[in-house]
Coordinates of C-alpha atoms in Angstrom, one line a residue:
X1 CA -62.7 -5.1 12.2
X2 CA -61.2 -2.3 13.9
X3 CA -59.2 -4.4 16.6
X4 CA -57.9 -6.3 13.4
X5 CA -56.4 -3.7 12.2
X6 CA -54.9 -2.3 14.9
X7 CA -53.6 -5.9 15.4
X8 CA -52.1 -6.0 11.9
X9 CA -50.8 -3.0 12.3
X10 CA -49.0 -3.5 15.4
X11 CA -47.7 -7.0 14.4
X12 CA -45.9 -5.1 11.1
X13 CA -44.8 -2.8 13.2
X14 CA -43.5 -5.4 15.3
X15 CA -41.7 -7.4 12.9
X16 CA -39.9 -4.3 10.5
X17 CA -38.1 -3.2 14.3
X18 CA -37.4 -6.6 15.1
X19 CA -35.8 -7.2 11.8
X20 CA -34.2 -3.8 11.6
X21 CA -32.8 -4.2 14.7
X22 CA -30.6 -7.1 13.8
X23 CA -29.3 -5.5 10.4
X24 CA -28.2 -2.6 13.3
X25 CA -26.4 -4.7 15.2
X26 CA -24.5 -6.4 12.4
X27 CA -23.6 -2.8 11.0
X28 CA -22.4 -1.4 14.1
X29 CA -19.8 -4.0 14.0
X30 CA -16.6 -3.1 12.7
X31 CA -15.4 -6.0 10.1
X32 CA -12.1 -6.0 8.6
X33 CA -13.6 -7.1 5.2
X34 CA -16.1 -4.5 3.8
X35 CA -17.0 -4.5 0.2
X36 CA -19.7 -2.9 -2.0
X37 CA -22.5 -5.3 -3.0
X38 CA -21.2 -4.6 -6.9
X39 CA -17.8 -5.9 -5.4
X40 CA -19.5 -8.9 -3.5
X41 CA -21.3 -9.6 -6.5
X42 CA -18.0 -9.8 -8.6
X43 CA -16.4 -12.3 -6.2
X44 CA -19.1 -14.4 -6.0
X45 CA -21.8 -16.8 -7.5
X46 CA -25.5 -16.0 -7.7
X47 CA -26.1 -18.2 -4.9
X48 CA -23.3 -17.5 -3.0
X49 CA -24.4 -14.0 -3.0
X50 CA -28.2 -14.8 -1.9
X51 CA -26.9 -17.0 0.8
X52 CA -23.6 -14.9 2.4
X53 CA -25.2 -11.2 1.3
X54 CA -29.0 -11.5 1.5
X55 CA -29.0 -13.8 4.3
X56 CA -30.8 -16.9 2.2
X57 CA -31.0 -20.0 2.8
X58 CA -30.4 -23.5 0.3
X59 CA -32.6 -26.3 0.1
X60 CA -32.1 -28.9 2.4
X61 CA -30.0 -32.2 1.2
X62 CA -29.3 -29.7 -2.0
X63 CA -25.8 -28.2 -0.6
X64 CA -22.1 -29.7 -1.9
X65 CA -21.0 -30.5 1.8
X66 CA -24.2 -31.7 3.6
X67 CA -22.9 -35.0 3.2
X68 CA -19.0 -34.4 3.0
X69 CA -16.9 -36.9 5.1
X70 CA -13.4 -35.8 3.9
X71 CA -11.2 -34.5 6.3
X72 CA -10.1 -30.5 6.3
X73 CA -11.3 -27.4 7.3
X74 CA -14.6 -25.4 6.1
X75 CA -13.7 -21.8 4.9
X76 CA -15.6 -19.2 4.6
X77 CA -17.0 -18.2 1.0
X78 CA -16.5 -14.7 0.8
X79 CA -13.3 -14.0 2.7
X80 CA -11.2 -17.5 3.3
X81 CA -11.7 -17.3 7.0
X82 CA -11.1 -20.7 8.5
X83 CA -14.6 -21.4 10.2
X84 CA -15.4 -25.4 11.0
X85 CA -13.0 -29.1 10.9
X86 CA -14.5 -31.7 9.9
X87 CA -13.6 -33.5 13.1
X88 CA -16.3 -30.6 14.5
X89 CA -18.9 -32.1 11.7
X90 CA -21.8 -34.7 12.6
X91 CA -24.4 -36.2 10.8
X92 CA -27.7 -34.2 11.6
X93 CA -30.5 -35.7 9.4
X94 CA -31.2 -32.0 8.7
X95 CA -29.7 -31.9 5.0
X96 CA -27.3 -29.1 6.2
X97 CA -23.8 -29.4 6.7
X98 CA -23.7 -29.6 10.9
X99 CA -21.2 -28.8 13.4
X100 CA -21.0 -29.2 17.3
X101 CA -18.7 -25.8 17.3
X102 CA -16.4 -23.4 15.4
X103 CA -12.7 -23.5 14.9
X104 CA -12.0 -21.3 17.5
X105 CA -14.4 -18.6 19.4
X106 CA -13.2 -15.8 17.4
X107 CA -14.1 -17.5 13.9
X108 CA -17.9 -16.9 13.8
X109 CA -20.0 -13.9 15.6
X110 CA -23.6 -14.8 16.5
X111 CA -26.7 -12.4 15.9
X112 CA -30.0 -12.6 17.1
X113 CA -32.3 -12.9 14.4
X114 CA -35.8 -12.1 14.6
X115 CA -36.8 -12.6 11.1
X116 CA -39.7 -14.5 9.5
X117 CA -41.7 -14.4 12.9
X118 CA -39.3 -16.3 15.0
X119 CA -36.4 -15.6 17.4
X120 CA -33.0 -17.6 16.6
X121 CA -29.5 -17.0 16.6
X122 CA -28.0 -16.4 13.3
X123 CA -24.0 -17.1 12.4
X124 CA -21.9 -15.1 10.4
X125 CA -18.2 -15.1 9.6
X126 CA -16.2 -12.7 11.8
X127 CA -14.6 -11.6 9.3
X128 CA -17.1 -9.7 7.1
X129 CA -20.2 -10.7 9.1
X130 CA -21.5 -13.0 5.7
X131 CA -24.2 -15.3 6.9
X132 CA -23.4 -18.5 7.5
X133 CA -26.9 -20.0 8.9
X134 CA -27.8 -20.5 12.1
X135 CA -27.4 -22.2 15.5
X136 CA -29.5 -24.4 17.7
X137 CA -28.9 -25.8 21.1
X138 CA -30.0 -29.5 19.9
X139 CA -26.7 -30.9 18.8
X140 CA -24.5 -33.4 20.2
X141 CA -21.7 -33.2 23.2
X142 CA -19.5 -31.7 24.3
X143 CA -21.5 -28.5 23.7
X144 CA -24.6 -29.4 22.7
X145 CA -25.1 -27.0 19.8
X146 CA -25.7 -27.2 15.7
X147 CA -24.0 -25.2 14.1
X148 CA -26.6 -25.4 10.7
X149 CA -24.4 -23.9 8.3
X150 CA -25.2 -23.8 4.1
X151 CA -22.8 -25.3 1.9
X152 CA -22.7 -22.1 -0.6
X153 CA -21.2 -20.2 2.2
X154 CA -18.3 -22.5 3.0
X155 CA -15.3 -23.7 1.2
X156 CA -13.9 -26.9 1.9
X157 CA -9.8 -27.9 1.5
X158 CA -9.3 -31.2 2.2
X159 CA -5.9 -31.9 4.4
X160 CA -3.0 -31.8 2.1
X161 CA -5.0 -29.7 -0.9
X162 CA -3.3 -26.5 -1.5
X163 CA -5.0 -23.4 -0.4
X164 CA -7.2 -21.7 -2.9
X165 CA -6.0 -17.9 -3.7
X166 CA -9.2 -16.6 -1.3
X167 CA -7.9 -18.7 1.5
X168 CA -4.1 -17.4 1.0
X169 CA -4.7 -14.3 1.1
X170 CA -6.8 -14.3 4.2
X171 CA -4.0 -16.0 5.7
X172 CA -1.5 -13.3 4.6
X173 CA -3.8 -10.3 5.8
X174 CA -5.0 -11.8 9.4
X175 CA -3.4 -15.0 10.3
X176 CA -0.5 -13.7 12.9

C-alpha cells in the first residue's frame, strides 16, 4: 500500500514537470505575435481556440482539409503564416491532414511534448507558437516524416484565391 503511494506519487510528480517543462520552453520563446487569451478568443472560433490555444486535438476524419486535394498553401489559423503546399500533402489513412515537411524550416518550431504519458514532438506555428499537431518519423520520402497537423488550425487558399485579410497582413508585417 505504502510503495503504491509513493509510486503514485512519484509518477504525478513526474508527469506535472514533464508537462510544465514544455509550456517553459514554448514561453521562453520570443514570438512576434503575442495576444491575450480574451484577444485570441476574439479572433477565433471555439475550436480553433481549443485546438491552436489549449493545445487540443479534432477528431480524426472530422477536420475540413483531411481530405483536401486542391492545390495552394496551408496557413496558419491564428496569424496567416504560410505553413504547408499541398504539393508537401499525402494521403496518410490517419484522418488528419499529412505533410512530408513545412514550407520552409523557419515556418513551424518543434517542442517536445511530454503530455498524456508519452514523449512526442509537438508543432507549432513560428509565428505565435499556436499548435499545430504533431510530428512523426513514419511518413513518406524524401524525409520521412508526418507532419499530423488539424484542420482547425490551418487555413487553406487555393492557387489564384485572393488572400484572406489574416493572410495579408501577415504578409505586410513579416514577409521581406
Amino acid at each position: 500500500m505504502r510503495l503504491s503511494l509513493v509510486l503514485l506519487l512519484s509518477l504525478a510528480y513526474f508527469t506535472g514537470s514533464c508537462q510544465s517543462k514544455s509550456e517553459q520552453i514554448k514561453e521562453n520563446y520570443a514570438y512576434p505575435v503575442q495576444k491575450s487569451d480574451e484577444e485570441w478568443k476574439k479572433l477565433l472560433s471555439d475550436e480553433q481556440f481549443y485546438v491552436l490555444r489549449r493545445q487540443g486535438t479534432e477528431y480524426a476524419f472530422t477536420g475540413k482539409y483531411w481530405d483536401n486535394k486542391k492545390k495552394g498553401t496551408y496557413y496558419s489559423a491564428a496569424t496567416g503564416q504560410p505553413l504547408f503546399r499541398s504539393e508537401h500533402k499525402y494521403t496518410s489513412g490517419t484522418g488528419w491532414p499529412s505533410f512530408y515537411q513545412p514550407i520552409d524550416d523557419n515556418a513551424v518550431k518543434e517542442i517536445v511534448d511530454r503530455s498524456h504519458g508519452m514523449v512526442r514532438t509537438e508543432v507549432v506555428d513560428s509565428g505565435s507558437g499556436s499548435h499545430l499537431g504533431h510530428v512523426f518519423n513514419d511518413g513518406p520520402a524524401p524525409t520521412g516524416l508526418r507532419y499530423c497537423m488539424n484542420s482547425a488550425s490551418l487555413l487553406f487558399v487555393a492557387d489564384g484565391e485572393e488572400l484572406p485579410p489574416l493572410v495579408k497582413e501577415w504578409k505586410e508585417k513579416y514577409d521581406n
